[in-house]
Amino acid sequence: MRIILCGGGTLGSVTPLLAVWDVLKRQVPGVEGIFIGTRGGIESQAVIPASLAYRQIFSGKWRRYLSIRNIFAPFEVMIGFVQAFIFFLSYRPQVILAAGGFVGVPCIWAGWLIGAKIIIHQPDFRPGLSLAFTHAFAHSVTVGFKETAKRIPNGKAKYVGNPVRIISHAPAASPVSVFPDRPDRPYVVVVGGGTGSAYLNTLVTSPSFSMHDANVVHVTGKGKEGNHSPYPGYKQVAFLEPSAMLSLIEHAAVVISRAGASALAEYAIFGKPTVLIPLPASPQVDNAEFFSSRRAAICIQQDHVTAEGLRTLIENLLHNTQQREQLSANIRLLAEPESAQRIASIVISILHS
């Protein structure tokens, strides 16, 4: 079997695909795969270590706000379509598996033209604009939230949850060595998404966020590191490989995060008390509100948070064992550890149909 995996722009659409790829490698002898991502995207940082061939194409993104870049988006999509079509004519993939992001649009169109089976995974609660351009070509659409299936026409949608990669391979080593002089303090992990959040970075590096009773581990995103530690008990890292990131999350007492669907799936698997600050005017808002409505996370809108207010919230949460345990129990109810297996089974069944 030859399969094309396509997604990118952020790591949120990459990690679910890699999780499914891990399952397919184990269950389908001789499976071949190539990952197609965006030009200049960060997805290569995760794909290449996974021993998966990687290619990039143009993939114009349509923005839901006024932007001069929208003028060029259709042309970039068409260039990407031509690139994908020419490559597919020689590679002849049997399956196209896409997971969010506009890079999937030209790949799905090109794959449909050569007769490949199309499977689309919709990780976010609110279907993305790219899905509107592609769902008609799909043999199956899988979704990360049960309620999302009702928003997708033609009855193609199936709830599977959002895959989390290499859970069983996450290293057990504790990050205590990062703070050898503060080993008894709980860890607050701050994650701004695969590309990093400038807003969260500014928020948690403010001296007003300094906490005496906790260690703060801050994943800034590549190229967004600072040059100093603004207060005791603070350490930053630009980027972590998936296994290291999962290990860090596993040892966290509290996680502060944006609200990408893949990240939420990881927090659910580990049952982590989580404070979400979603990216405004993005699908993250719906993701965060869903988790908040289930009492599975605390959601704060970006324009309502300050460094001092966030510090107070986290300190109160660290001292309220009952609240943390309740958040942990509720978010675990949203975990779907078999998600990658479910999507892989759909891939295999469609291929053999």
Coordinates of C-alpha atoms in Angstrom, one line a residue:
M1 CA 0.0 0.0 0.0
R2 CA 1.2 3.5 -0.9
I3 CA -0.2 6.3 1.2
I4 CA 0.1 10.1 1.2
L5 CA -0.2 11.8 4.5
C6 CA -0.8 15.6 4.2
G7 CA -1.2 18.3 6.8
G8 CA 0.7 21.2 8.2
G9 CA 1.0 24.8 9.0
T10 CA 1.0 23.8 12.7
L11 CA 1.9 20.5 14.4
G12 CA -1.7 20.0 15.4
S13 CA -2.5 18.4 12.1
V14 CA 0.8 16.5 11.9
T15 CA 0.9 14.5 15.1
P16 CA -2.5 12.7 14.4
L17 CA -1.2 11.6 11.0
L18 CA 2.0 10.3 12.5
A19 CA 0.0 8.4 15.1
V20 CA -2.0 6.7 12.4
W21 CA 1.2 6.0 10.4
D22 CA 2.7 4.2 13.4
V23 CA -0.3 1.9 13.5
L24 CA -0.2 1.3 9.7
K25 CA 3.5 0.4 9.8
R26 CA 2.8 -2.3 12.4
Q27 CA -0.3 -3.7 10.7
V28 CA 0.2 -3.4 7.0
P29 CA 3.3 -5.3 5.7
G30 CA 5.2 -3.3 3.1
V31 CA 3.3 -0.1 3.5
E32 CA 5.0 2.9 1.9
G33 CA 4.3 6.5 3.0
I34 CA 5.2 10.1 2.1
F35 CA 4.2 13.1 4.1
I36 CA 3.4 16.3 2.1
G37 CA 3.5 19.5 4.0
T38 CA 3.6 23.3 3.5
R39 CA 6.5 25.3 2.2
G40 CA 8.5 26.6 5.1
G41 CA 6.2 24.8 7.6
I42 CA 7.4 23.4 10.9
E43 CA 6.0 20.0 10.2
S44 CA 9.3 18.7 8.9
Q45 CA 10.7 18.9 12.4
A46 CA 8.3 16.2 13.5
V47 CA 8.1 14.2 10.2
I48 CA 11.8 13.6 9.5
P49 CA 12.6 12.1 12.9
A50 CA 9.7 9.7 12.3
S51 CA 11.6 8.1 9.4
L52 CA 8.9 9.2 6.9
A53 CA 9.8 10.7 3.5
Y54 CA 8.8 14.4 3.3
R55 CA 7.9 16.7 0.4
Q56 CA 6.5 20.2 0.4
I57 CA 4.2 22.1 -1.9
F58 CA 2.5 25.4 -2.3
S59 CA -0.7 25.5 -0.2
G60 CA -2.3 28.9 -0.2
K61 CA -4.4 29.6 2.9
W62 CA -7.6 31.5 2.8
R63 CA -7.9 33.9 5.8
R64 CA -11.3 34.7 7.3
Y65 CA -10.2 38.3 7.8
L66 CA -9.1 41.1 5.4
S67 CA -5.6 40.3 4.2
I68 CA -3.8 41.1 0.9
R69 CA -2.4 37.6 1.1
N70 CA -5.9 36.3 0.2
I71 CA -5.4 37.6 -3.3
F72 CA -2.5 35.1 -3.8
A73 CA -4.1 32.2 -2.0
P74 CA -6.1 30.7 -5.0
F75 CA -3.0 30.9 -7.2
E76 CA -0.9 29.1 -4.5
V77 CA -3.5 26.4 -4.2
M78 CA -3.5 25.8 -8.0
I79 CA 0.3 25.6 -8.0
G80 CA 0.2 23.1 -5.2
F81 CA -2.5 21.1 -7.1
V82 CA -0.2 20.9 -10.2
Q83 CA 2.8 19.9 -8.0
A84 CA 0.7 17.2 -6.3
F85 CA -0.8 15.9 -9.5
I86 CA 2.5 15.6 -11.3
F87 CA 4.0 13.7 -8.3
F88 CA 1.0 11.5 -7.9
L89 CA 1.1 10.4 -11.6
S90 CA 4.5 8.9 -10.9
Y91 CA 4.1 7.7 -7.3
R92 CA 0.5 6.4 -7.7
P93 CA -0.7 6.5 -4.1
Q94 CA -3.7 4.4 -3.2
V95 CA -4.8 6.4 -0.2
I96 CA -4.7 10.1 0.6
L97 CA -5.1 10.8 4.4
A98 CA -5.4 14.5 5.2
A99 CA -5.8 16.1 8.6
G100 CA -6.5 19.8 8.6
G101 CA -4.8 22.7 6.9
F102 CA -5.0 24.0 3.3
V103 CA -2.1 21.8 2.2
G104 CA -4.7 19.0 2.1
V105 CA -6.8 20.8 -0.5
P106 CA -4.6 20.4 -3.6
C107 CA -3.5 16.9 -2.5
I108 CA -7.1 15.7 -2.2
W109 CA -8.1 17.2 -5.5
A110 CA -5.1 15.6 -7.2
G111 CA -5.6 12.3 -5.4
W112 CA -9.2 12.1 -6.5
L113 CA -8.3 12.7 -10.1
I114 CA -5.9 9.8 -10.2
G115 CA -8.4 7.5 -8.4
A116 CA -6.9 7.4 -4.9
K117 CA -9.2 6.8 -1.9
I118 CA -9.6 9.9 0.2
I119 CA -9.9 10.0 4.0
I120 CA -10.1 13.3 5.8
H121 CA -9.6 13.8 9.6
Q122 CA -11.3 16.9 11.1
P123 CA -9.6 17.4 14.5
D124 CA -11.2 20.6 15.6
F125 CA -14.7 21.0 17.0
R126 CA -15.6 23.5 14.2
P127 CA -15.0 22.2 10.7
G128 CA -12.3 24.2 8.9
L129 CA -12.7 26.1 5.7
S130 CA -10.5 23.6 3.9
L131 CA -13.1 20.8 4.6
A132 CA -15.7 22.8 2.7
F133 CA -13.6 22.5 -0.4
T134 CA -12.8 18.8 0.0
H135 CA -15.5 16.8 1.8
A136 CA -17.3 16.0 -1.4
F137 CA -14.3 14.1 -2.7
A138 CA -13.8 12.0 0.5
H139 CA -14.7 8.4 0.9
S140 CA -14.7 8.9 4.7
V141 CA -14.4 11.9 7.1
T142 CA -13.4 11.2 10.7
V143 CA -13.9 13.7 13.4
G144 CA -12.3 14.4 16.8
F145 CA -15.5 15.6 18.5
K146 CA -18.8 13.7 18.4
E147 CA -20.8 16.9 17.9
T148 CA -18.8 17.8 14.8
A149 CA -20.2 14.8 12.8
K150 CA -23.6 16.6 12.7
R151 CA -22.0 19.5 10.9
I152 CA -20.7 17.5 8.0
P153 CA -23.1 16.7 5.2
N154 CA -23.8 13.5 3.3
G155 CA -23.5 11.3 6.4
K156 CA -19.8 10.6 5.7
A157 CA -18.5 11.7 9.2
K158 CA -17.5 9.2 11.8
Y159 CA -16.4 10.0 15.3
V160 CA -13.0 8.5 16.2
G161 CA -11.4 11.1 18.6
N162 CA -8.1 12.7 18.0
P163 CA -5.0 10.4 17.9
V164 CA -2.1 10.9 20.3
R165 CA 1.2 9.5 19.2
I166 CA 3.7 7.3 21.0
I167 CA 1.9 7.2 24.4
S168 CA 3.5 3.9 25.3
H169 CA 6.9 5.1 24.3
A170 CA 7.0 8.3 26.3
P171 CA 10.1 8.3 28.5
A172 CA 9.4 7.8 32.2
A173 CA 12.3 10.1 33.3
S174 CA 11.2 13.0 35.4
P175 CA 12.2 16.6 34.5
V176 CA 13.4 17.1 38.1
S177 CA 16.9 17.5 36.8
V178 CA 15.9 20.8 35.2
F179 CA 15.5 22.3 38.7
P180 CA 18.1 20.4 40.9
D181 CA 17.7 23.0 43.7
R182 CA 13.8 23.0 43.6
P183 CA 13.0 19.2 43.4
D184 CA 10.0 19.4 45.7
R185 CA 7.9 22.0 43.8
P186 CA 5.2 21.1 41.4
Y187 CA 5.6 21.7 37.7
V188 CA 3.5 24.2 35.7
V189 CA 4.0 23.5 32.0
V190 CA 3.3 26.3 29.5
V191 CA 2.7 25.4 25.9
G192 CA 1.8 27.9 23.2
G193 CA 1.3 25.4 20.4
G194 CA 3.8 24.0 17.8
T195 CA 4.7 27.5 16.5
G196 CA 4.6 29.1 19.9
S197 CA 2.4 31.9 21.1
A198 CA 3.9 35.3 21.4
Y199 CA 1.1 36.3 23.7
L200 CA 1.5 33.5 26.1
N201 CA 5.3 33.9 26.0
T202 CA 4.9 37.6 27.0
L203 CA 2.4 36.6 29.7
V204 CA 4.4 34.0 31.5
T205 CA 7.8 35.7 31.3
S206 CA 6.4 38.8 33.1
P207 CA 7.8 39.1 36.6
S208 CA 4.2 39.4 37.7
F209 CA 3.7 35.7 36.9
S210 CA 6.5 34.6 39.3
M211 CA 5.4 31.8 41.6
H212 CA 7.5 30.9 44.6
D213 CA 5.8 27.5 45.1
A214 CA 6.1 26.1 41.6
N215 CA 8.6 25.4 38.8
V216 CA 7.5 26.8 35.4
V217 CA 8.6 25.0 32.3
H218 CA 7.9 27.1 29.2
V219 CA 7.9 25.7 25.7
T220 CA 8.3 28.9 23.7
G221 CA 8.3 27.7 20.1
K222 CA 11.4 27.8 17.8
G223 CA 12.8 31.3 17.2
K224 CA 10.8 32.8 20.1
E225 CA 13.2 32.1 23.0
G226 CA 14.2 34.8 25.4
N227 CA 17.7 35.5 26.6
H228 CA 17.1 35.4 30.3
S229 CA 15.2 33.8 33.1
P230 CA 12.8 36.5 34.4
Y231 CA 12.3 34.9 37.9
P232 CA 13.5 32.0 40.0
G233 CA 12.0 28.6 39.1
Y234 CA 11.6 29.5 35.4
K235 CA 13.1 27.5 32.6
Q236 CA 12.4 27.6 28.9
V237 CA 12.9 25.4 25.9
A238 CA 12.2 26.2 22.3
F239 CA 11.0 22.9 21.0
L240 CA 10.7 19.3 22.2
E241 CA 10.4 16.1 20.3
P242 CA 7.0 14.4 20.8
S243 CA 8.3 11.8 23.3
A244 CA 10.0 14.5 25.4
M245 CA 6.9 16.7 25.3
L246 CA 4.7 13.9 26.4
S247 CA 7.0 13.1 29.3
L248 CA 6.9 16.8 30.3
I249 CA 3.1 16.8 30.2
E250 CA 3.0 13.6 32.2
H251 CA 4.9 15.2 35.1
A252 CA 3.0 18.5 35.1
A253 CA 0.7 19.4 38.0
V254 CA -1.0 22.0 35.8
V255 CA -0.8 22.8 32.1
I256 CA -1.3 26.3 30.6
S257 CA -2.0 26.1 26.9
R258 CA -3.5 27.2 23.7
A259 CA -6.4 25.0 22.7
G260 CA -5.3 23.0 19.6
A261 CA -7.2 19.8 19.2
S262 CA -4.2 17.6 19.2
A263 CA -2.8 19.2 22.4
L264 CA -6.1 18.7 24.1
A265 CA -6.1 15.0 23.2
E266 CA -2.7 14.7 24.9
Y267 CA -3.9 16.4 28.1
A268 CA -7.0 14.2 28.1
I269 CA -4.9 11.0 27.8
F270 CA -2.8 12.1 30.8
G271 CA -5.7 13.5 32.8
K272 CA -4.0 16.9 33.3
P273 CA -5.6 19.8 35.0
T274 CA -5.5 22.4 32.2
V275 CA -6.0 26.1 31.9
L276 CA -6.8 27.1 28.3
I277 CA -6.2 30.5 26.7
P278 CA -7.4 29.9 23.1
L279 CA -6.2 31.9 20.1
P280 CA -8.9 34.5 19.5
A281 CA -11.1 34.2 16.4
S282 CA -9.9 30.6 15.6
P283 CA -11.2 27.0 15.9
Q284 CA -9.4 26.9 19.2
V285 CA -12.2 29.0 20.8
D286 CA -14.7 26.2 20.1
N287 CA -12.4 23.5 21.3
A288 CA -11.8 25.3 24.5
E289 CA -15.4 26.1 25.1
F290 CA -16.3 22.4 24.6
F291 CA -13.8 21.3 27.2
S292 CA -14.9 24.0 29.5
S293 CA -18.6 23.1 29.2
R294 CA -17.7 19.5 30.3
R295 CA -15.8 21.0 33.3
A296 CA -12.7 19.3 31.8
A297 CA -10.6 22.5 31.7
I298 CA -10.6 26.1 32.8
C299 CA -11.0 28.4 29.8
I300 CA -10.0 32.1 29.8
Q301 CA -10.4 34.4 26.8
Q302 CA -7.2 36.1 25.9
D303 CA -8.6 39.6 26.4
H304 CA -9.6 38.8 30.0
V305 CA -6.3 37.6 31.3
T306 CA -3.3 39.3 32.9
A307 CA -0.1 37.9 34.2
E308 CA -1.0 38.6 37.8
G309 CA -4.5 37.2 37.4
L310 CA -3.2 34.0 35.8
R311 CA -0.6 33.6 38.5
T312 CA -3.3 33.9 41.2
L313 CA -5.5 31.4 39.3
I314 CA -2.7 28.8 39.0
E315 CA -1.6 29.3 42.6
N316 CA -5.2 28.7 43.8
L317 CA -5.4 25.6 41.6
L318 CA -2.2 24.2 42.9
H319 CA -3.5 24.6 46.5
N320 CA -6.9 23.1 45.7
T321 CA -6.4 19.4 45.4
Q322 CA -10.0 18.6 45.1
Q323 CA -10.5 21.0 42.1
R324 CA -7.4 19.5 40.3
E325 CA -8.7 16.0 40.9
Q326 CA -12.1 16.9 39.5
L327 CA -10.6 18.5 36.4
S328 CA -8.3 15.5 35.9
A329 CA -11.2 13.0 36.1
N330 CA -13.4 15.1 33.8
I331 CA -10.8 15.5 31.1
R332 CA -9.9 11.8 31.2
L333 CA -13.5 11.1 30.1
L334 CA -12.8 12.9 26.8
A335 CA -9.7 10.8 26.1
E336 CA -9.8 8.4 23.1
P337 CA -6.7 6.2 23.3
E338 CA -7.9 4.0 20.4
S339 CA -8.3 6.9 17.9
A340 CA -5.2 6.1 15.8
Q341 CA -6.3 2.5 15.6
R342 CA -9.8 3.4 14.5
I343 CA -8.5 5.6 11.6
A344 CA -6.0 3.0 10.6
S345 CA -8.8 0.4 10.4
I346 CA -10.8 2.8 8.2
V347 CA -7.8 3.2 5.9
I348 CA -7.4 -0.5 5.6
S349 CA -11.1 -1.3 5.1
I350 CA -11.5 1.4 2.4
L351 CA -8.4 0.2 0.6
H352 CA -9.8 -3.3 0.5
S353 CA -13.4 -2.3 -0.4

